[in-house]
């Protein structure tokens, strides 16, 4: 029987900071996971959705996409109607639920994946799961009946979800994509959200009068693998706001063919100079597509910075491509440039600095 793994993420801040490096104030637990029978073979195909993507080689388009699709959802109030004292899982405002998917689709759009939609039939159990995590101050994919506010539906959702404690809704999606913490080196939460054959998710969030928590049901229906993008990388190819460039970089190939990174290696350069890095995961599979993960060292990004271009090469892949090379240009989206095209890429100058992308 095929098995899959699901992860739990603990975030002990009420909201993660929006920065380009790991939140030093956050303390994350090791991932909590359990092996469950893969339900996918018994489920029908989800409805295919259209890609809501951005041209990541348009600097202005990426800046606009970030400012309109990433920033606003983080400010939407939860308006949770539940009560932990009475084990009422309640519900959040529809706007908060919509914001959760808006920020998820920012990440998916930057990668070039179809937009995700809410599989609403999973939401009630996901609410129960989130309530249990909050009420007990812990994460478990197999919560025992002895837990406060335990329900069978909540336990079922917990066994099929990314789980977060201390954050909820849109901010939990940010936490899943960051996947920081010593136990999350294989970025399993990120991989489920950016899995090309999954575009429906259920979700539940609690908070405001109790510790924030989220359950994101990732074992839903599957779809036909989309023909594009050719790879799923974070940060993705092209211009990327520095606020969403996290310490762990990752890449998978979007293919139905067998892919192994067991013998693969990664190199990065900036302006022709090598960037020091450590490959932290090559063979930790069972979380969406097989993925290679690495951590560059010595990189720091901040407001007002000039655009910085990195060339990434992943070689030694066993699969349809032996080597993949792509460029990532880290930007401050608040800086406007006078845009021109140079060899097919946007570049520009403004005030005290200039940038040219060859």
Tab-separated table of C-alpha atoms in Angstrom:
chain	number	residue	atom	x	y	z
A	1	UNK	CA	0.000	0.000	0.000
A	2	UNK	CA	1.327	3.397	-0.936
A	3	UNK	CA	1.886	5.715	1.991
A	4	UNK	CA	2.384	9.458	2.372
A	5	UNK	CA	3.618	11.682	5.139
A	6	UNK	CA	1.991	14.787	6.579
A	7	UNK	CA	3.763	17.355	8.696
A	8	UNK	CA	2.905	19.506	11.683
A	9	UNK	CA	4.422	22.944	12.176
A	10	UNK	CA	4.601	24.772	15.483
A	11	UNK	CA	4.860	28.566	15.413
A	12	UNK	CA	4.952	30.228	18.794
A	13	UNK	CA	4.461	33.788	17.588
A	14	UNK	CA	0.943	35.083	17.034
A	15	UNK	CA	1.982	36.167	13.541
A	16	UNK	CA	5.226	35.464	11.654
A	17	UNK	CA	7.229	38.500	10.693
A	18	UNK	CA	7.356	39.356	7.014
A	19	UNK	CA	11.078	39.333	6.407
A	20	UNK	CA	13.489	37.807	3.952
A	21	UNK	CA	15.326	35.681	6.490
A	22	UNK	CA	14.298	33.164	9.139
A	23	UNK	CA	12.431	34.765	12.014
A	24	UNK	CA	14.890	34.593	14.849
A	25	UNK	CA	12.118	35.306	17.377
A	26	UNK	CA	10.146	32.232	16.273
A	27	UNK	CA	10.656	28.871	17.931
A	28	UNK	CA	9.561	25.982	15.793
A	29	UNK	CA	9.145	22.413	16.908
A	30	UNK	CA	10.290	19.406	14.934
A	31	UNK	CA	7.688	18.314	12.375
A	32	UNK	CA	4.976	16.077	13.749
A	33	UNK	CA	4.004	13.464	11.213
A	34	UNK	CA	2.252	10.155	10.862
A	35	UNK	CA	1.999	7.588	8.104
A	36	UNK	CA	-1.495	7.186	6.748
A	37	UNK	CA	-2.968	5.186	3.906
A	38	UNK	CA	-2.921	7.220	0.740
A	39	UNK	CA	-6.534	8.021	-0.081
A	40	UNK	CA	-5.833	9.343	-3.535
A	41	UNK	CA	-6.604	6.170	-5.484
A	42	UNK	CA	-10.177	6.158	-4.184
A	43	UNK	CA	-10.925	9.778	-4.938
A	44	UNK	CA	-12.200	11.333	-8.125
A	45	UNK	CA	-10.291	13.989	-9.986
A	46	UNK	CA	-10.706	17.552	-8.821
A	47	UNK	CA	-11.811	20.183	-11.280
A	48	UNK	CA	-8.891	21.668	-13.169
A	49	UNK	CA	-8.430	25.389	-12.598
A	50	UNK	CA	-6.815	28.070	-14.681
A	51	UNK	CA	-3.380	29.332	-13.768
A	52	UNK	CA	-3.401	32.749	-12.116
A	53	UNK	CA	0.229	33.487	-12.723
A	54	UNK	CA	2.547	36.418	-13.143
A	55	UNK	CA	5.329	36.946	-15.647
A	56	UNK	CA	8.240	36.666	-13.239
A	57	UNK	CA	10.555	38.203	-15.806
A	58	UNK	CA	8.579	41.452	-15.583
A	59	UNK	CA	9.877	43.340	-12.582
A	60	UNK	CA	6.902	45.683	-12.488
A	61	UNK	CA	4.432	42.796	-12.739
A	62	UNK	CA	6.097	40.943	-9.851
A	63	UNK	CA	6.162	44.069	-7.665
A	64	UNK	CA	2.480	44.694	-8.383
A	65	UNK	CA	1.602	41.023	-7.782
A	66	UNK	CA	3.328	41.113	-4.393
A	67	UNK	CA	1.766	44.396	-3.296
A	68	UNK	CA	-1.743	43.377	-4.385
A	69	UNK	CA	-1.845	39.621	-3.712
A	70	UNK	CA	0.541	39.059	-0.794
A	71	UNK	CA	0.406	42.117	1.447
A	72	UNK	CA	-3.376	42.728	1.778
A	73	UNK	CA	-4.398	39.206	2.928
A	74	UNK	CA	-2.153	39.449	5.987
A	75	UNK	CA	-4.277	42.315	7.317
A	76	UNK	CA	-7.703	40.659	7.020
A	77	UNK	CA	-9.313	40.092	10.458
A	78	UNK	CA	-10.208	36.538	11.433
A	79	UNK	CA	-13.541	37.214	13.185
A	80	UNK	CA	-13.626	33.718	14.670
A	81	UNK	CA	-17.077	32.769	15.986
A	82	UNK	CA	-16.022	29.788	18.112
A	83	UNK	CA	-15.297	29.286	21.788
A	84	UNK	CA	-12.621	26.961	23.133
A	85	UNK	CA	-14.273	26.788	26.573
A	86	UNK	CA	-17.360	25.147	25.048
A	87	UNK	CA	-15.394	23.290	22.346
A	88	UNK	CA	-17.229	25.250	19.664
A	89	UNK	CA	-15.010	25.206	16.569
A	90	UNK	CA	-17.019	28.016	14.997
A	91	UNK	CA	-15.935	29.565	11.723
A	92	UNK	CA	-13.914	32.496	10.458
A	93	UNK	CA	-15.093	35.363	8.312
A	94	UNK	CA	-15.427	34.457	4.643
A	95	UNK	CA	-12.995	37.272	3.871
A	96	UNK	CA	-10.391	35.573	6.081
A	97	UNK	CA	-10.922	32.254	4.333
A	98	UNK	CA	-10.599	34.010	0.976
A	99	UNK	CA	-7.419	35.730	2.174
A	100	UNK	CA	-5.928	32.343	3.082
A	101	UNK	CA	-6.345	31.166	-0.494
A	102	UNK	CA	-5.272	34.520	-1.934
A	103	UNK	CA	-1.872	34.299	-0.289
A	104	UNK	CA	-1.577	30.613	-1.213
A	105	UNK	CA	-2.207	31.603	-4.823
A	106	UNK	CA	0.447	34.297	-4.613
A	107	UNK	CA	3.013	31.549	-4.031
A	108	UNK	CA	1.476	29.205	-6.606
A	109	UNK	CA	1.202	32.024	-9.125
A	110	UNK	CA	4.845	32.980	-8.706
A	111	UNK	CA	5.800	29.371	-9.412
A	112	UNK	CA	3.435	29.175	-12.398
A	113	UNK	CA	0.964	26.663	-10.947
A	114	UNK	CA	-2.821	26.744	-11.342
A	115	UNK	CA	-4.726	28.577	-8.639
A	116	UNK	CA	-5.862	26.584	-5.639
A	117	UNK	CA	-9.519	26.530	-4.639
A	118	UNK	CA	-11.272	25.736	-1.385
A	119	UNK	CA	-12.677	22.217	-1.153
A	120	UNK	CA	-15.278	23.447	1.315
A	121	UNK	CA	-16.479	19.973	2.315
A	122	UNK	CA	-13.222	19.562	4.284
A	123	UNK	CA	-13.506	22.839	6.198
A	124	UNK	CA	-15.707	21.766	9.109
A	125	UNK	CA	-13.384	18.930	10.114
A	126	UNK	CA	-10.372	21.204	9.595
A	127	UNK	CA	-11.965	23.690	12.023
A	128	UNK	CA	-12.316	20.887	14.551
A	129	UNK	CA	-8.676	19.925	14.059
A	130	UNK	CA	-7.491	23.503	14.525
A	131	UNK	CA	-9.584	23.819	17.682
A	132	UNK	CA	-8.049	20.656	19.143
A	133	UNK	CA	-4.515	21.881	18.493
A	134	UNK	CA	-5.307	25.216	20.160
A	135	UNK	CA	-7.197	23.728	23.116
A	136	UNK	CA	-4.381	21.294	23.909
A	137	UNK	CA	-1.465	23.549	23.046
A	138	UNK	CA	0.112	20.799	20.969
A	139	UNK	CA	0.180	19.261	17.518
A	140	UNK	CA	-0.674	15.706	16.592
A	141	UNK	CA	-1.695	13.929	13.429
A	142	UNK	CA	-3.202	11.206	15.657
A	143	UNK	CA	-4.810	13.114	18.526
A	144	UNK	CA	-6.122	10.720	21.207
A	145	UNK	CA	-9.757	10.771	22.354
A	146	UNK	CA	-8.508	11.996	25.736
A	147	UNK	CA	-7.676	15.376	24.200
A	148	UNK	CA	-9.831	18.355	25.106
A	149	UNK	CA	-12.375	19.112	22.358
A	150	UNK	CA	-11.590	15.825	20.566
A	151	UNK	CA	-13.912	14.825	17.717
A	152	UNK	CA	-13.626	12.044	15.164
A	153	UNK	CA	-13.924	14.536	12.307
A	154	UNK	CA	-11.173	16.702	13.739
A	155	UNK	CA	-8.924	13.702	14.245
A	156	UNK	CA	-9.480	12.624	10.639
A	157	UNK	CA	-8.554	16.091	9.360
A	158	UNK	CA	-5.481	16.204	11.601
A	159	UNK	CA	-4.209	13.030	9.929
A	160	UNK	CA	-4.470	14.594	6.477
A	161	UNK	CA	-3.221	18.123	7.081
A	162	UNK	CA	-0.387	20.524	7.480
A	163	UNK	CA	-0.833	21.744	11.064
A	164	UNK	CA	0.270	25.027	12.624
A	165	UNK	CA	0.069	26.276	16.195
A	166	UNK	CA	0.545	29.951	17.023
A	167	UNK	CA	-0.461	31.145	13.580
A	168	UNK	CA	-3.543	30.791	11.401
A	169	UNK	CA	-5.128	31.653	8.068
A	170	UNK	CA	-2.938	33.635	5.649
A	171	UNK	CA	-0.014	33.773	8.067
A	172	UNK	CA	-0.003	29.993	8.421
A	173	UNK	CA	0.462	29.690	4.654
A	174	UNK	CA	3.527	31.940	4.955
A	175	UNK	CA	4.818	29.704	7.757
A	176	UNK	CA	4.281	26.538	5.694
A	177	UNK	CA	6.171	27.982	2.715
A	178	UNK	CA	9.024	29.226	4.904
A	179	UNK	CA	9.254	25.817	6.577
A	180	UNK	CA	11.866	27.018	9.044
A	181	UNK	CA	13.070	25.055	12.059
A	182	UNK	CA	15.616	22.297	12.419
A	183	UNK	CA	13.095	19.538	11.769
A	184	UNK	CA	11.694	21.032	8.566
A	185	UNK	CA	14.851	20.851	6.472
A	186	UNK	CA	13.079	18.885	3.710
A	187	UNK	CA	10.336	21.592	3.379
A	188	UNK	CA	7.473	19.101	3.384
A	189	UNK	CA	4.811	21.730	4.146
A	190	UNK	CA	5.960	23.803	1.173
A	191	UNK	CA	5.979	20.792	-1.110
A	192	UNK	CA	2.344	19.901	-0.400
A	193	UNK	CA	1.154	23.444	-1.169
A	194	UNK	CA	3.215	23.619	-4.380
A	195	UNK	CA	2.364	20.082	-5.526
A	196	UNK	CA	1.340	20.342	-9.217
A	197	UNK	CA	-1.292	17.561	-9.060
A	198	UNK	CA	-3.109	19.130	-6.110
A	199	UNK	CA	-5.166	22.298	-6.451
A	200	UNK	CA	-7.924	21.860	-3.870
A	201	UNK	CA	-7.436	22.280	-0.129
A	202	UNK	CA	-9.622	22.406	2.934
A	203	UNK	CA	-8.746	24.677	5.805
A	204	UNK	CA	-9.756	25.699	9.297
A	205	UNK	CA	-8.409	28.379	11.620
A	206	UNK	CA	-9.069	29.447	15.187
A	207	UNK	CA	-7.748	32.307	17.287
A	208	UNK	CA	-8.342	35.763	18.755
A	209	UNK	CA	-9.732	34.386	22.057
A	210	UNK	CA	-7.472	31.329	22.043
A	211	UNK	CA	-4.049	30.387	20.691
A	212	UNK	CA	-4.088	30.611	16.926
A	213	UNK	CA	-4.012	27.341	15.023
A	214	UNK	CA	-4.542	26.130	11.484
A	215	UNK	CA	-5.297	22.868	9.736
A	216	UNK	CA	-4.695	22.799	5.984
A	217	UNK	CA	-6.054	19.580	4.482
A	218	UNK	CA	-3.584	18.563	1.775
A	219	UNK	CA	-4.892	15.077	0.991
A	220	UNK	CA	-7.801	15.992	-1.248
A	221	UNK	CA	-8.530	15.130	-4.866
A	222	UNK	CA	-5.824	15.028	-7.510
A	223	UNK	CA	-5.712	16.508	-10.997
A	224	UNK	CA	-3.838	15.793	-14.182
A	225	UNK	CA	-0.320	17.153	-13.899
A	226	UNK	CA	-0.190	20.527	-15.691
A	227	UNK	CA	2.306	20.756	-18.598
A	228	UNK	CA	3.927	23.858	-17.110
A	229	UNK	CA	5.986	24.969	-15.281
A	230	UNK	CA	8.920	22.699	-16.045
A	231	UNK	CA	10.138	22.983	-12.456
A	232	UNK	CA	8.734	24.005	-9.084
A	233	UNK	CA	11.337	26.081	-7.287
A	234	UNK	CA	11.203	28.407	-4.320
A	235	UNK	CA	12.322	31.070	-4.744
A	236	UNK	CA	11.178	30.759	-8.365
A	237	UNK	CA	12.922	31.807	-11.531
A	238	UNK	CA	12.797	35.531	-12.325
A	239	UNK	CA	12.211	38.549	-10.119
A	240	UNK	CA	11.279	37.735	-6.514
A	241	UNK	CA	10.528	40.161	-3.645
A	242	UNK	CA	13.149	39.844	-0.934
A	243	UNK	CA	10.403	39.491	1.702
A	244	UNK	CA	9.520	36.006	0.394
A	245	UNK	CA	13.058	34.703	-0.118
A	246	UNK	CA	13.589	32.349	2.797
A	247	UNK	CA	16.718	30.594	4.112
A	248	UNK	CA	15.791	27.260	2.486
A	249	UNK	CA	15.756	27.136	-1.307
A	250	UNK	CA	14.205	24.159	-3.068
A	251	UNK	CA	13.542	22.722	-6.510
A	252	UNK	CA	11.514	19.850	-7.957
A	253	UNK	CA	10.826	18.854	-11.559
A	254	UNK	CA	7.228	18.970	-12.728
A	255	UNK	CA	7.106	15.591	-14.427
A	256	UNK	CA	5.386	12.233	-14.132
A	257	UNK	CA	8.738	10.563	-14.798
A	258	UNK	CA	10.792	9.180	-11.948
A	259	UNK	CA	13.193	11.780	-10.540
A	260	UNK	CA	15.959	11.274	-8.002
A	261	UNK	CA	18.210	13.921	-6.480
A	262	UNK	CA	20.204	11.361	-4.489
A	263	UNK	CA	23.394	12.143	-6.433
A	264	UNK	CA	22.528	15.753	-7.303
A	265	UNK	CA	24.423	18.855	-6.328
A	266	UNK	CA	23.668	22.578	-6.331
A	267	UNK	CA	25.836	25.558	-7.203
A	268	UNK	CA	24.922	29.224	-6.946
A	269	UNK	CA	26.701	32.311	-8.204
A	270	UNK	CA	26.115	36.038	-7.820
A	271	UNK	CA	27.797	38.215	-10.386
A	272	UNK	CA	30.029	35.301	-11.310
A	273	UNK	CA	31.161	34.733	-7.719
A	274	UNK	CA	30.204	31.473	-5.984
A	275	UNK	CA	27.686	31.529	-3.172
A	276	UNK	CA	28.453	29.191	-0.315
A	277	UNK	CA	25.644	26.729	0.412
A	278	UNK	CA	24.785	23.419	2.004
A	279	UNK	CA	22.480	20.844	0.444
A	280	UNK	CA	20.297	19.722	3.351
A	281	UNK	CA	17.883	17.289	1.694
A	282	UNK	CA	18.169	15.061	-1.366
A	283	UNK	CA	16.320	11.858	-0.468
A	284	UNK	CA	13.623	12.893	2.017
A	285	UNK	CA	10.736	11.891	-0.215
A	286	UNK	CA	7.050	11.178	0.303
A	287	UNK	CA	6.034	14.853	0.497
A	288	UNK	CA	4.609	15.815	-2.883
A	289	UNK	CA	7.250	15.639	-5.620
A	290	UNK	CA	10.821	14.592	-4.874
A	291	UNK	CA	12.722	17.762	-4.079
A	292	UNK	CA	16.258	18.965	-3.442
A	293	UNK	CA	16.722	21.567	-0.697
A	294	UNK	CA	19.697	23.773	0.079
A	295	UNK	CA	20.609	26.648	2.369
A	296	UNK	CA	22.793	29.470	1.014
A	297	UNK	CA	25.007	31.123	3.605
A	298	UNK	CA	26.042	34.729	3.946
A	299	UNK	CA	23.011	36.196	2.164
A	300	UNK	CA	21.133	39.146	3.620
A	301	UNK	CA	18.346	41.181	2.024
A	302	UNK	CA	16.740	44.401	3.221
A	303	UNK	CA	14.616	47.362	2.201
A	304	UNK	CA	16.253	49.735	-0.272
A	305	UNK	CA	18.592	47.082	-1.658
A	306	UNK	CA	19.653	46.932	-5.257
A	307	UNK	CA	18.414	44.041	-7.361
A	308	UNK	CA	20.621	40.985	-6.875
A	309	UNK	CA	20.836	38.256	-9.482
A	310	UNK	CA	21.699	34.647	-8.606
A	311	UNK	CA	22.296	31.798	-11.019
A	312	UNK	CA	21.292	28.379	-9.692
A	313	UNK	CA	22.457	25.111	-11.261
A	314	UNK	CA	21.244	21.713	-10.080
A	315	UNK	CA	23.274	18.914	-11.663
A	316	UNK	CA	23.517	15.146	-11.299
A	317	UNK	CA	19.747	14.617	-11.463
A	318	UNK	CA	18.468	11.148	-12.322
A	319	UNK	CA	15.415	11.821	-14.458
A	320	UNK	CA	14.298	13.457	-17.692
A	321	UNK	CA	16.779	16.317	-17.128
A	322	UNK	CA	20.290	15.731	-15.846
A	323	UNK	CA	20.869	19.408	-15.119
A	324	UNK	CA	18.715	22.491	-14.585
A	325	UNK	CA	19.939	26.087	-14.518
A	326	UNK	CA	17.919	29.221	-13.835
A	327	UNK	CA	18.264	32.790	-12.547
A	328	UNK	CA	16.636	34.390	-9.498
A	329	UNK	CA	16.695	38.183	-9.163
A	330	UNK	CA	15.901	39.301	-5.611
A	331	UNK	CA	14.281	42.747	-5.509
A	332	UNK	CA	12.789	45.312	-3.180
A	333	UNK	CA	9.293	45.697	-4.668
A	334	UNK	CA	8.887	49.109	-3.043
A	335	UNK	CA	11.543	50.550	-5.344
A	336	UNK	CA	10.201	51.756	-8.676
A	337	UNK	CA	12.508	51.659	-11.657
A	338	UNK	CA	12.351	53.312	-15.058
A	339	UNK	CA	11.909	50.104	-16.965
A	340	UNK	CA	13.451	49.208	-20.296
A	341	UNK	CA	14.108	45.851	-21.864
A	342	UNK	CA	17.630	44.517	-22.207
A	343	UNK	CA	18.062	41.183	-23.994
A	344	UNK	CA	14.505	40.275	-23.113
A	345	UNK	CA	14.770	41.160	-19.419
A	346	UNK	CA	13.603	44.311	-17.677
A	347	UNK	CA	16.212	46.568	-16.164
A	348	UNK	CA	16.303	50.140	-15.057
A	349	UNK	CA	17.760	52.947	-13.006
A	350	UNK	CA	16.426	55.108	-10.229
A	351	UNK	CA	17.961	57.819	-8.111
A	352	UNK	CA	21.123	56.686	-6.397
A	353	UNK	CA	21.422	53.223	-7.876
A	354	UNK	CA	21.210	51.319	-11.098
A	355	UNK	CA	20.824	47.705	-12.132
A	356	UNK	CA	21.318	45.889	-15.400
A	357	UNK	CA	20.328	42.275	-15.908
A	358	UNK	CA	22.204	40.663	-18.774
